[in-house]
Short mmCIF file of C-alpha atoms in Angstrom, two decimals:
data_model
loop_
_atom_site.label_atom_id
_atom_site.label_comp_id
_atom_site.label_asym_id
_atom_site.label_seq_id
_atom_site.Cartn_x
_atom_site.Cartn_y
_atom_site.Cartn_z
CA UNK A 16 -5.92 -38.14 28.97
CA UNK A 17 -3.49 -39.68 31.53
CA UNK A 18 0.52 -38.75 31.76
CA UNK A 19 0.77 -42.31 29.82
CA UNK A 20 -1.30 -41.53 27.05
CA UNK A 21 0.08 -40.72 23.92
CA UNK A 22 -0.76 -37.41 22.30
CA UNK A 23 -2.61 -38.17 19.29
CA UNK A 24 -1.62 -36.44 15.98
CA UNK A 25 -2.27 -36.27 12.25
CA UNK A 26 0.97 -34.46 11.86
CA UNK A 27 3.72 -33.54 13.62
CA UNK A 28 6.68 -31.34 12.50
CA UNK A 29 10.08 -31.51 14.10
CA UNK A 30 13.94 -30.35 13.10
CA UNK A 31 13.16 -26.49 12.26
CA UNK A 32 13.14 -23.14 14.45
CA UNK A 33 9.33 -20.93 14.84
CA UNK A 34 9.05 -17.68 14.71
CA UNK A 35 5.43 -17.93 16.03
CA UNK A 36 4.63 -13.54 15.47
CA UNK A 37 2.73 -13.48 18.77
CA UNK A 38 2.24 -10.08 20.00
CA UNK A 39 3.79 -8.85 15.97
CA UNK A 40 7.07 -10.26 17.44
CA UNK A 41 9.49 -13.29 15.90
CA UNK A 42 8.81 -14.77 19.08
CA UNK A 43 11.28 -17.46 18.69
CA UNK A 44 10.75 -21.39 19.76
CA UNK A 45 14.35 -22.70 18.17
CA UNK A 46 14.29 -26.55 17.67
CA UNK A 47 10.76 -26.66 17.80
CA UNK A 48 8.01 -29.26 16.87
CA UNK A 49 4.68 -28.95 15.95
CA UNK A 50 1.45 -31.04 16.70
CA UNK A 51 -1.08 -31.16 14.07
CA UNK A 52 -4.42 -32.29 14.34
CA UNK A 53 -7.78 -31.68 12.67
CA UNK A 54 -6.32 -28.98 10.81
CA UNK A 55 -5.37 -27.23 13.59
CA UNK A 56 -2.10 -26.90 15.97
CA UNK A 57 -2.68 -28.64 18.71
CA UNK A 58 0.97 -28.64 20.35
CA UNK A 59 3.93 -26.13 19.99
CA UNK A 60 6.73 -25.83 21.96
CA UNK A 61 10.45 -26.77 22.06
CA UNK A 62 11.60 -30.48 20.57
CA UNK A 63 12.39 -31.58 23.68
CA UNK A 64 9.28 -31.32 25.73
CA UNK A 65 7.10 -32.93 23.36
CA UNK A 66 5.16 -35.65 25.36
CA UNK A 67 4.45 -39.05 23.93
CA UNK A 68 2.59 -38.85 21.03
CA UNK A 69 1.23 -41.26 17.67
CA UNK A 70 1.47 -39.43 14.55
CA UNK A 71 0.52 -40.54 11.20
CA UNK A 72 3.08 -38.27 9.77
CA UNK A 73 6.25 -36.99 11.27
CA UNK A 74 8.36 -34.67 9.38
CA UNK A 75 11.85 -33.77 9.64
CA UNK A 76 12.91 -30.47 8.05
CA UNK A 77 16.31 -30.70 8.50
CA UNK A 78 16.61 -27.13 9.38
CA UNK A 79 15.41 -23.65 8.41
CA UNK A 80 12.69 -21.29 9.88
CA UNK A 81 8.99 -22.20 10.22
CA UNK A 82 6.69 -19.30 10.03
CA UNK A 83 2.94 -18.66 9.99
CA UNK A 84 1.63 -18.96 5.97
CA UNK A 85 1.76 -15.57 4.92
CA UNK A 86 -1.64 -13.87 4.11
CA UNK A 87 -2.31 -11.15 0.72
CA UNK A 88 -4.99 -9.30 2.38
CA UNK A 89 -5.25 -7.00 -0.76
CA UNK A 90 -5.14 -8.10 -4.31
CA UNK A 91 -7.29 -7.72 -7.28
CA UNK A 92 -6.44 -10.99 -8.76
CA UNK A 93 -10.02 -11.58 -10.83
CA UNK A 94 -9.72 -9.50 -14.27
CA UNK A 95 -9.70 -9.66 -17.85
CA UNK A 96 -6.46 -9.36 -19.96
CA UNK A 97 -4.31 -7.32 -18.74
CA UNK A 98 -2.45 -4.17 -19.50
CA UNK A 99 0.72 -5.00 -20.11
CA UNK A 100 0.77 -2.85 -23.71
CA UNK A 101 -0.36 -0.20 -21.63
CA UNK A 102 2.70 -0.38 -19.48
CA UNK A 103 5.05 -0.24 -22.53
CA UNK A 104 3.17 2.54 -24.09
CA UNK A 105 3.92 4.86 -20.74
CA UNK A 106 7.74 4.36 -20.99
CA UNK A 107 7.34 5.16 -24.67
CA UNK A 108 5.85 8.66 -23.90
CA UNK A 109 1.97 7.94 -24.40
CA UNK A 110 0.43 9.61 -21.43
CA UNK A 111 -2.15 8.71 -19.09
CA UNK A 112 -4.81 10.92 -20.52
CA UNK A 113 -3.90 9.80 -24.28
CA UNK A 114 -4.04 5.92 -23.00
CA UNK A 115 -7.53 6.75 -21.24
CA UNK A 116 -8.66 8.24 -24.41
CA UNK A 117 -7.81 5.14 -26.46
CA UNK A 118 -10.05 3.23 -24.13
CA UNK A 119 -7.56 1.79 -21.98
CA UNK A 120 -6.59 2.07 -17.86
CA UNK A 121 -9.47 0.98 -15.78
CA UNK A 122 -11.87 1.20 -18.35
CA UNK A 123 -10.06 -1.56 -20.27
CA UNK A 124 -9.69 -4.02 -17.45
CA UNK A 125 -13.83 -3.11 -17.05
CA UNK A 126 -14.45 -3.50 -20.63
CA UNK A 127 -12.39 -7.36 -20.90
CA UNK A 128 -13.47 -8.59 -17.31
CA UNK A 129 -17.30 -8.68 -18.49
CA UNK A 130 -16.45 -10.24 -22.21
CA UNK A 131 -14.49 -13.46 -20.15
CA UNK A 132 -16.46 -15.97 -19.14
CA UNK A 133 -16.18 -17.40 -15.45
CA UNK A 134 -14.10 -20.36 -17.04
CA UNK A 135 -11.64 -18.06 -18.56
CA UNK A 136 -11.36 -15.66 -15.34
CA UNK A 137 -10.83 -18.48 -13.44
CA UNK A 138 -7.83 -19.69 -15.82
CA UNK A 139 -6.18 -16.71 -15.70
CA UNK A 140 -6.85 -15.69 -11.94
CA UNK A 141 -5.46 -19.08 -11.21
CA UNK A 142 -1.74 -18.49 -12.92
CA UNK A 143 -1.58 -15.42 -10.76
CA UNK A 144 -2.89 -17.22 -7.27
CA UNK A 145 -0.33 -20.09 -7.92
CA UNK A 146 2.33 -16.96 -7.69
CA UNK A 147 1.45 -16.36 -4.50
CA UNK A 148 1.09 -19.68 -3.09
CA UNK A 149 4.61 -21.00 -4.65
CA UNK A 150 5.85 -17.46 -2.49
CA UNK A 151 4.25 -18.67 0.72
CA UNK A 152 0.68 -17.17 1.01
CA UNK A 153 -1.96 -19.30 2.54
CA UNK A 154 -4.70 -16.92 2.29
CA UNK A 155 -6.04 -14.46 -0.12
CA UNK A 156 -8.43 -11.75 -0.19
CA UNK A 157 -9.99 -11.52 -3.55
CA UNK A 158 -11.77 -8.06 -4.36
CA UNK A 159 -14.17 -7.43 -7.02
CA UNK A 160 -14.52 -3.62 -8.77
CA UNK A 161 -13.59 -4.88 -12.27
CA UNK A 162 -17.27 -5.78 -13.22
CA UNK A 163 -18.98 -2.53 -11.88
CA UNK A 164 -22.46 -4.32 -13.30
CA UNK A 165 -24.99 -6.52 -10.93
CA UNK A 166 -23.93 -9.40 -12.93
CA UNK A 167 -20.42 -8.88 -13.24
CA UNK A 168 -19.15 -8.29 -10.18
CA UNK A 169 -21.06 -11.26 -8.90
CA UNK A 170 -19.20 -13.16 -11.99
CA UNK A 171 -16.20 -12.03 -9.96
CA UNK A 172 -17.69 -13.07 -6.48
CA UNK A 173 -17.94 -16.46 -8.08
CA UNK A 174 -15.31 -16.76 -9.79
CA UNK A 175 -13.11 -16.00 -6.19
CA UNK A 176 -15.20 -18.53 -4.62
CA UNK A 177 -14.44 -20.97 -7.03
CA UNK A 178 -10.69 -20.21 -6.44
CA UNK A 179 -10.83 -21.09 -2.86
CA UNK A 180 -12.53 -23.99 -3.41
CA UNK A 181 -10.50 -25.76 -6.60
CA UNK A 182 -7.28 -24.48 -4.96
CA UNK A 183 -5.37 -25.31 -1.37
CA UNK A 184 -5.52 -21.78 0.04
CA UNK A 185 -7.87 -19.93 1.85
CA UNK A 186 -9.66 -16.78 -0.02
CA UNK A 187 -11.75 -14.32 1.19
CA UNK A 188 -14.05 -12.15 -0.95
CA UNK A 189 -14.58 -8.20 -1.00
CA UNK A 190 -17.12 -6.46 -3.01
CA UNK A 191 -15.60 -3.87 -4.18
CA UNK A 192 -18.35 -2.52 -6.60
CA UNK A 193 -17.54 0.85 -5.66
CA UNK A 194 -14.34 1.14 -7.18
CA UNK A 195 -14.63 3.15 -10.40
CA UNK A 196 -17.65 4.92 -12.23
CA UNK A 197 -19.12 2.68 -14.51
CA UNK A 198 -19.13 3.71 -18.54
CA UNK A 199 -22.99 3.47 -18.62
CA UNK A 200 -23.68 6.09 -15.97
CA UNK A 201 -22.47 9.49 -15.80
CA UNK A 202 -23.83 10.38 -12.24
CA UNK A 203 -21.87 9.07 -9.17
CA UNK A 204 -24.82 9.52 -6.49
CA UNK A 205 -27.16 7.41 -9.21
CA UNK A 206 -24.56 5.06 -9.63
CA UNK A 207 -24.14 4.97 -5.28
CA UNK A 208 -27.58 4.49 -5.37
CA UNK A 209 -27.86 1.54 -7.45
CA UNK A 210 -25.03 0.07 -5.28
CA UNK A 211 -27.12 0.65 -2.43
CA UNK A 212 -30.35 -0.54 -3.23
CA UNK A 213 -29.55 -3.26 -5.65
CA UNK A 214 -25.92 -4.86 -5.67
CA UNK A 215 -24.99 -4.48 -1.83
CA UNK A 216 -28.40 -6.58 -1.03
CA UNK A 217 -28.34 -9.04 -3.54
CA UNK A 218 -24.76 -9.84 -2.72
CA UNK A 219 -25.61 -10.23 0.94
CA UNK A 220 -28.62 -12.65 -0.22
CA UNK A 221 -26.14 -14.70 -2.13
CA UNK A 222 -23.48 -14.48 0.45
CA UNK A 223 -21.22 -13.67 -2.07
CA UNK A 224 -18.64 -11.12 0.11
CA UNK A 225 -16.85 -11.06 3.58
CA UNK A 226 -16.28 -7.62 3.03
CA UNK A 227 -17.12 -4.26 1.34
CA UNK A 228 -14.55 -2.04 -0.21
CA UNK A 229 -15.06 1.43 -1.55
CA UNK A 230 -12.26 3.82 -3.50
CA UNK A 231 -12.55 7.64 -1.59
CA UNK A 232 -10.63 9.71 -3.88
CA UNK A 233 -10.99 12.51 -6.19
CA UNK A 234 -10.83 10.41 -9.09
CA UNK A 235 -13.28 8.09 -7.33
CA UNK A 236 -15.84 8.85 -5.01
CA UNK A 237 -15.96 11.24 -2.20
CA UNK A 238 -16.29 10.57 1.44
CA UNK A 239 -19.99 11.44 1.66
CA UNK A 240 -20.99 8.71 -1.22
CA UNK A 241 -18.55 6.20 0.59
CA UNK A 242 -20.36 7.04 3.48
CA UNK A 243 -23.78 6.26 2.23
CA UNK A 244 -22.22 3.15 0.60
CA UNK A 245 -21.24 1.94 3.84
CA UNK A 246 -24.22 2.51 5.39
CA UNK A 247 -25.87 -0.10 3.41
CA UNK A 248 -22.95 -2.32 3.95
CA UNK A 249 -23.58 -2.11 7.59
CA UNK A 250 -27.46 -2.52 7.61
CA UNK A 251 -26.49 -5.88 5.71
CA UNK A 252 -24.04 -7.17 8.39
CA UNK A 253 -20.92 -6.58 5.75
CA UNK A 254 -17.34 -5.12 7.44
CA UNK A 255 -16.23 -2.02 5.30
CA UNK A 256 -12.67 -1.78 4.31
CA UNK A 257 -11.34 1.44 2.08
CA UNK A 258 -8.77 2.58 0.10
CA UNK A 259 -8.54 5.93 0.96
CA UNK A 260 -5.97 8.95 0.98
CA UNK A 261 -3.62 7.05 -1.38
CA UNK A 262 -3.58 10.95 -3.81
CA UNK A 263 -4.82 13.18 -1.28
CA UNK A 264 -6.21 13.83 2.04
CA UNK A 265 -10.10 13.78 1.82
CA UNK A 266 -11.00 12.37 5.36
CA UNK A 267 -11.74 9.18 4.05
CA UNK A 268 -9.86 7.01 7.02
CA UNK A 269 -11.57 8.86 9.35
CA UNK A 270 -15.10 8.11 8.07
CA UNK A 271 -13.77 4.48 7.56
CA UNK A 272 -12.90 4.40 11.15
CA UNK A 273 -16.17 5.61 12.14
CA UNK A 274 -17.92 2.29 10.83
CA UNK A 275 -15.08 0.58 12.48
CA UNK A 276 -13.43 -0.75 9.46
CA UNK A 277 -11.23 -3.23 9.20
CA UNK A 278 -8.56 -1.63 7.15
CA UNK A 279 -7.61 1.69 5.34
CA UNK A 280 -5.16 0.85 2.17
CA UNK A 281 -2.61 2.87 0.66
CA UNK A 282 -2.76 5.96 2.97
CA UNK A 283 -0.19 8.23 1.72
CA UNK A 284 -1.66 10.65 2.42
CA UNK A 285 -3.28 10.60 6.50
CA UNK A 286 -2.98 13.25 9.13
CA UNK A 287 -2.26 12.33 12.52
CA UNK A 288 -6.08 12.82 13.12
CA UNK A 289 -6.58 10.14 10.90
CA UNK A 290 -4.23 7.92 12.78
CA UNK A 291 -5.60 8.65 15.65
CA UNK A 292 -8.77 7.50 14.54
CA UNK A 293 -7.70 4.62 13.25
CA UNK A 294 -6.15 3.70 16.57
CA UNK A 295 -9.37 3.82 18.14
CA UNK A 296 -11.11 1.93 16.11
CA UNK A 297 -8.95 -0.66 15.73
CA UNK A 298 -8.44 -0.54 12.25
CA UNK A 299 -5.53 -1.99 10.35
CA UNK A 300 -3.29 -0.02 8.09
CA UNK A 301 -2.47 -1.82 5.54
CA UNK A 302 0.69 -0.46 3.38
CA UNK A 303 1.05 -1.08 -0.76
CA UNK A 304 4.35 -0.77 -1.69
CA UNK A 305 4.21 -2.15 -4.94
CA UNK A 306 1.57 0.68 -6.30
CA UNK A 307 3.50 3.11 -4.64
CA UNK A 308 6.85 2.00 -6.41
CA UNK A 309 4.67 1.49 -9.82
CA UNK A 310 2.96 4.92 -9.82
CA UNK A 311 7.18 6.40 -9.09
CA UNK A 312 4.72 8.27 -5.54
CA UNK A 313 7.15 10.39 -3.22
CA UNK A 314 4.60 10.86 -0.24
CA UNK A 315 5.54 7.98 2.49
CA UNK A 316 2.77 7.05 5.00
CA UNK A 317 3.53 8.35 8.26
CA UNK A 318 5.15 4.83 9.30
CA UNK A 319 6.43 6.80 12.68
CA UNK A 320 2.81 8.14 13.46
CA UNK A 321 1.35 4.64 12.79
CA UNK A 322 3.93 3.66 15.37
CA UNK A 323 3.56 6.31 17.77
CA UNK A 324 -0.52 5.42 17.82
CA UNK A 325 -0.19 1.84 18.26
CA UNK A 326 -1.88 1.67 14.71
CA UNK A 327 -0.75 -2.39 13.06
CA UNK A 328 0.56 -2.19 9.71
CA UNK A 329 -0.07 -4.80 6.86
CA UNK A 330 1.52 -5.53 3.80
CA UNK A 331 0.00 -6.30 0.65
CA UNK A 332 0.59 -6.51 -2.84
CA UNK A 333 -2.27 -4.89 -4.42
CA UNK A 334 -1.88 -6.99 -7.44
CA UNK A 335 -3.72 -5.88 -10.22
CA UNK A 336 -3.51 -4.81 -13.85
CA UNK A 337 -2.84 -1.15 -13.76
CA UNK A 338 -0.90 -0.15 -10.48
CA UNK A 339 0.71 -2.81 -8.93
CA UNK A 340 1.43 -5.85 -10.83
CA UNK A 341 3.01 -7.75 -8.74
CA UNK A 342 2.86 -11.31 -7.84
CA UNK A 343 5.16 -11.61 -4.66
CA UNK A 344 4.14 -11.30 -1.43
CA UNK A 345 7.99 -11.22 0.15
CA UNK A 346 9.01 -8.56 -2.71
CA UNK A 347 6.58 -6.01 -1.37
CA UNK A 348 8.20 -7.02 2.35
CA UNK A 349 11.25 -6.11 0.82
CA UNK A 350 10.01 -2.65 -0.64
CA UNK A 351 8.25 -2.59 2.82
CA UNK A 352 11.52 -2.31 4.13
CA UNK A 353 13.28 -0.26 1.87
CA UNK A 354 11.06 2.49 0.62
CA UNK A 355 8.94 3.02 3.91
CA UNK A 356 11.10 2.19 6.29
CA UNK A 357 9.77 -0.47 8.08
CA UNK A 358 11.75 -3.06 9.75
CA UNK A 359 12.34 -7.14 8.59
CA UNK A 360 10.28 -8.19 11.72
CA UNK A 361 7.78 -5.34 11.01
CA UNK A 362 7.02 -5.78 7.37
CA UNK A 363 6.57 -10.14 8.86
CA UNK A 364 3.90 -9.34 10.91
CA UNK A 365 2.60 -7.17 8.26
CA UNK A 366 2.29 -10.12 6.07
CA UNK A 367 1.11 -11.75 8.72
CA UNK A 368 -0.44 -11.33 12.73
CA UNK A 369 -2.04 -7.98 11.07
CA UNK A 370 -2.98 -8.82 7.79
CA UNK A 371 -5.13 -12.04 9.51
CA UNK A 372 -6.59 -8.66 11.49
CA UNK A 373 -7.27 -6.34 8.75
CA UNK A 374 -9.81 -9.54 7.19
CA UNK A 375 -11.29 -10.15 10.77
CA UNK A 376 -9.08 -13.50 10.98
CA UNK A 377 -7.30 -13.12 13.84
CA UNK A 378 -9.20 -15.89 16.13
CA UNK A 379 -7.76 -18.48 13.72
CA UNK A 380 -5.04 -16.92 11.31
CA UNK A 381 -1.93 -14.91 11.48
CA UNK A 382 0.19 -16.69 14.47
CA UNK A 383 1.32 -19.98 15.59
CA UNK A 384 -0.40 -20.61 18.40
CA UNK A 385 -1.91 -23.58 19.97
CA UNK A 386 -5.76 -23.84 18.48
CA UNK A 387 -5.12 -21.86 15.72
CA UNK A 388 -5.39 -22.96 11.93
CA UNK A 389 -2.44 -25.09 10.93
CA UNK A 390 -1.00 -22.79 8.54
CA UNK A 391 2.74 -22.27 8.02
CA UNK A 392 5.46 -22.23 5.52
CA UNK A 393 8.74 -23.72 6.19
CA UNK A 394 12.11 -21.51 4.69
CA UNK A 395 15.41 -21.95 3.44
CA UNK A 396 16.80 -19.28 5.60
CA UNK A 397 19.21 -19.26 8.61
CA UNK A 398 16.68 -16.10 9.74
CA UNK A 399 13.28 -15.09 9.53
CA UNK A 400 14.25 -11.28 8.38
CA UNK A 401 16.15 -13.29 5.51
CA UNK A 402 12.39 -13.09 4.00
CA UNK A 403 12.75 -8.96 3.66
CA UNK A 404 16.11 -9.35 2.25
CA UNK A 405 16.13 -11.76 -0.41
CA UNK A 406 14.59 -9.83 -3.68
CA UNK A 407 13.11 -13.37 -5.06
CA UNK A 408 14.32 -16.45 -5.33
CA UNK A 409 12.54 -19.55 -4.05
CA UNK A 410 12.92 -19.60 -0.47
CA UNK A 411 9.93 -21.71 0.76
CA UNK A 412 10.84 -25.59 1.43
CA UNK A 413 7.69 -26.75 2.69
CA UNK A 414 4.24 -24.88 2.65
CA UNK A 415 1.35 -27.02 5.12
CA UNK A 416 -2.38 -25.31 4.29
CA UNK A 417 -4.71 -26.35 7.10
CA UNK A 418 -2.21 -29.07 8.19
CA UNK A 419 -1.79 -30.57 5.19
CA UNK A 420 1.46 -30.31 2.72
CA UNK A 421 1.84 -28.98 -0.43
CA UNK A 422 3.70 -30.38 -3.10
CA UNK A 423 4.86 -29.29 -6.67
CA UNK A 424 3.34 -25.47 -6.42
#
């Protein structure tokens, strides 16, 4: 291409400020323009040095703050019913262990996610994903861990794919089979075992998951099952991710960190050990408000040891039935902010640069960079940290999914 010929565009986007998030920062471009083509950007810089170009759209946005689409890197949006009756029966003075005995907490969600059909998961799922998307999230990652059968949590796996692929927003899927003991068995190792040598292979056959998931807690399963578990995963050519110390401190990060994962979630509860781990391994905290607010938790994670260690910190909003219903992305920024201390331009990247890390996305998600995906949302806001401070409210003006515009979400 010569100095006289015209850059060649499907898209270009002018009349806003970027806040790119290279490096986790706002990284600022003000009066920018954007150069879309092929799905990806292609050009980004400052209005006035754009060269020549032929676009079949230009758009003005007449103001307001462009940054990268925001990415839910944990959510447990595939389940049946819900547990809403639950929730009023707790601040009527039924407690947990009288709930559990009337068949409900996880057992319920279990129980109603393998009566729905795929057709009625994926009605349901889909109210909850438009949520998201009409907040500004561009990608999803989807876990399983409600089925806790062969055939149900591949219903799930399906039913995730099939949200990705009816709906303009990127999902990736985590089997988390691992999640909760099944009511059929009564031994965790047999149950590990039939995770290992049936589910974990026949998923990776189908290639049904981008990830693997496990739940290391007391109430769960213990470091040495996860362990095994992972193992598998591993041998198959499956990334681990883990929730892990979110009630107590059972070395569960640090085993995590050990098969490199890509995140540890919740982690309440980690020693500096366990940061320190995590900093070597590269793997991404990733921070859930919204359960911790839910559950009424006092024990922070160490947000000044994660920043000591060079340790990235995502945010998430763990939405799900039980412990975190919550259906805002920018809310749990918010609650980022306020109940862990994090700041506006911390809790962005979180939602962003290191959440595209914490699914193994950050070649192509997470930034606005030149190559990259063309994802981005455009704002209402005189300033990106407006997007910590506003507690709802509709904020997003224009949402582009792989360069293409959204409209009526």
């Amino acid at each position: 291409m010569t100095n006289d010929t015209p850059l060649v565009l499907d898209s270009v986007w002018l009349g806003a400020n970027v806040a790119t998030m290279k490096d986790g920062r706002y990284s600022a471009i003000e009066n920018a323009a954007i150069g879309v083509a092929g799905g990806r950007i292609v050009w980004l810089g400052k209005a006035e040095n754009l060269p020549a170009y032929q676009a079949q759209e230009e758009h003005n946005l007449d103001g307001g703050w462009i940054t990268p689409g925001l990415i839910d890197c944990h959510t447990h949006l595939v389940f049946g019913g819900n547990r809403a009756g639950e929730f009023e029966q707790r601040l009527n003075g039924v407690s947990y262990q009288d709930i559990a005995k009337q068949g409900g907490g996880i057992a319920s969600s279990v129980k109603a996610t393998r009566e729905d059909s795929e057709e009625e998961l994926v009605r349901s799922a889909t109210r909850r994903l438009k949520s998201l998307m009409a907040d500004g999230v561009t990608t999803v990652e989807i876990k399983s861990g409600y089925g806790l059968s062969l055939e149900s949590e591949l219903k799930m796996l399906r039913v995730a794919t099939t949200l990705g692929n009816e709906n303009p927003v990127t999902i990736k899927r985590t089997c988390l089979a691992a999640h909760a003991m099944p009511p059929e068995y009564d031994d965790k190792d047999t149950y590990i075992d039939f995770l290992c040598d049936t589910v974990l292979p026949e998923v990776a056959r189908l290639g049904m998951a981008d990830a693997v998931d496990a739940f290391c807690e007391g109430i769960a399963f213990s470091t040495e099952q996860v362990a095994r578990y992972f193992k598998t995963a591993a041998s198959l050519g499956l990334p681990v991710k883990i929730h892990a110390e979110q009630l107590s401190s059972l070395g569960g990060t640090r085993m995590a960190s050990s098969f490199k994962a890509l995140s540890a979630d919740h982690i309440e509860f980690i020693e500096e050990e366990d940061v320190i781990a995590m900093a070597e391994s590269g793997t991404v905290a990733v921070l859930l408000p919204g359960a911790f607010f839910t559950l009424k938790e006092t024990q922070r994670p160490p947000i000044d040891l994660l920043r000591q260690h060079g340790v990235p910190m995502a945010i998430a909003t763990d939405a799900n039935p039980g412990t975190s219903p919550a259906l805002s992305l920018r809310l749990m920024m918010n609650m980022g902010c306020t109940l862990f201390g994090l700041t506006p331009e911390e809790t962005l990247a979180g939602a962003t640069i290191h959440a595209a890390k914490a699914l193994g996305m950050s070649d192509t998600h997470g930034t606005l960079e030149i190559g990259k995906v063309a994802d981005f949302v455009c704002w209402d806001v005189e300033s990106p940290g407006e997007l910590s401070y506003w507690l709802g409210g509709n904020l997003v003006k224009n949402r582009v999914h792989l360069g293409k515009e959204l409209q009526g979400e």
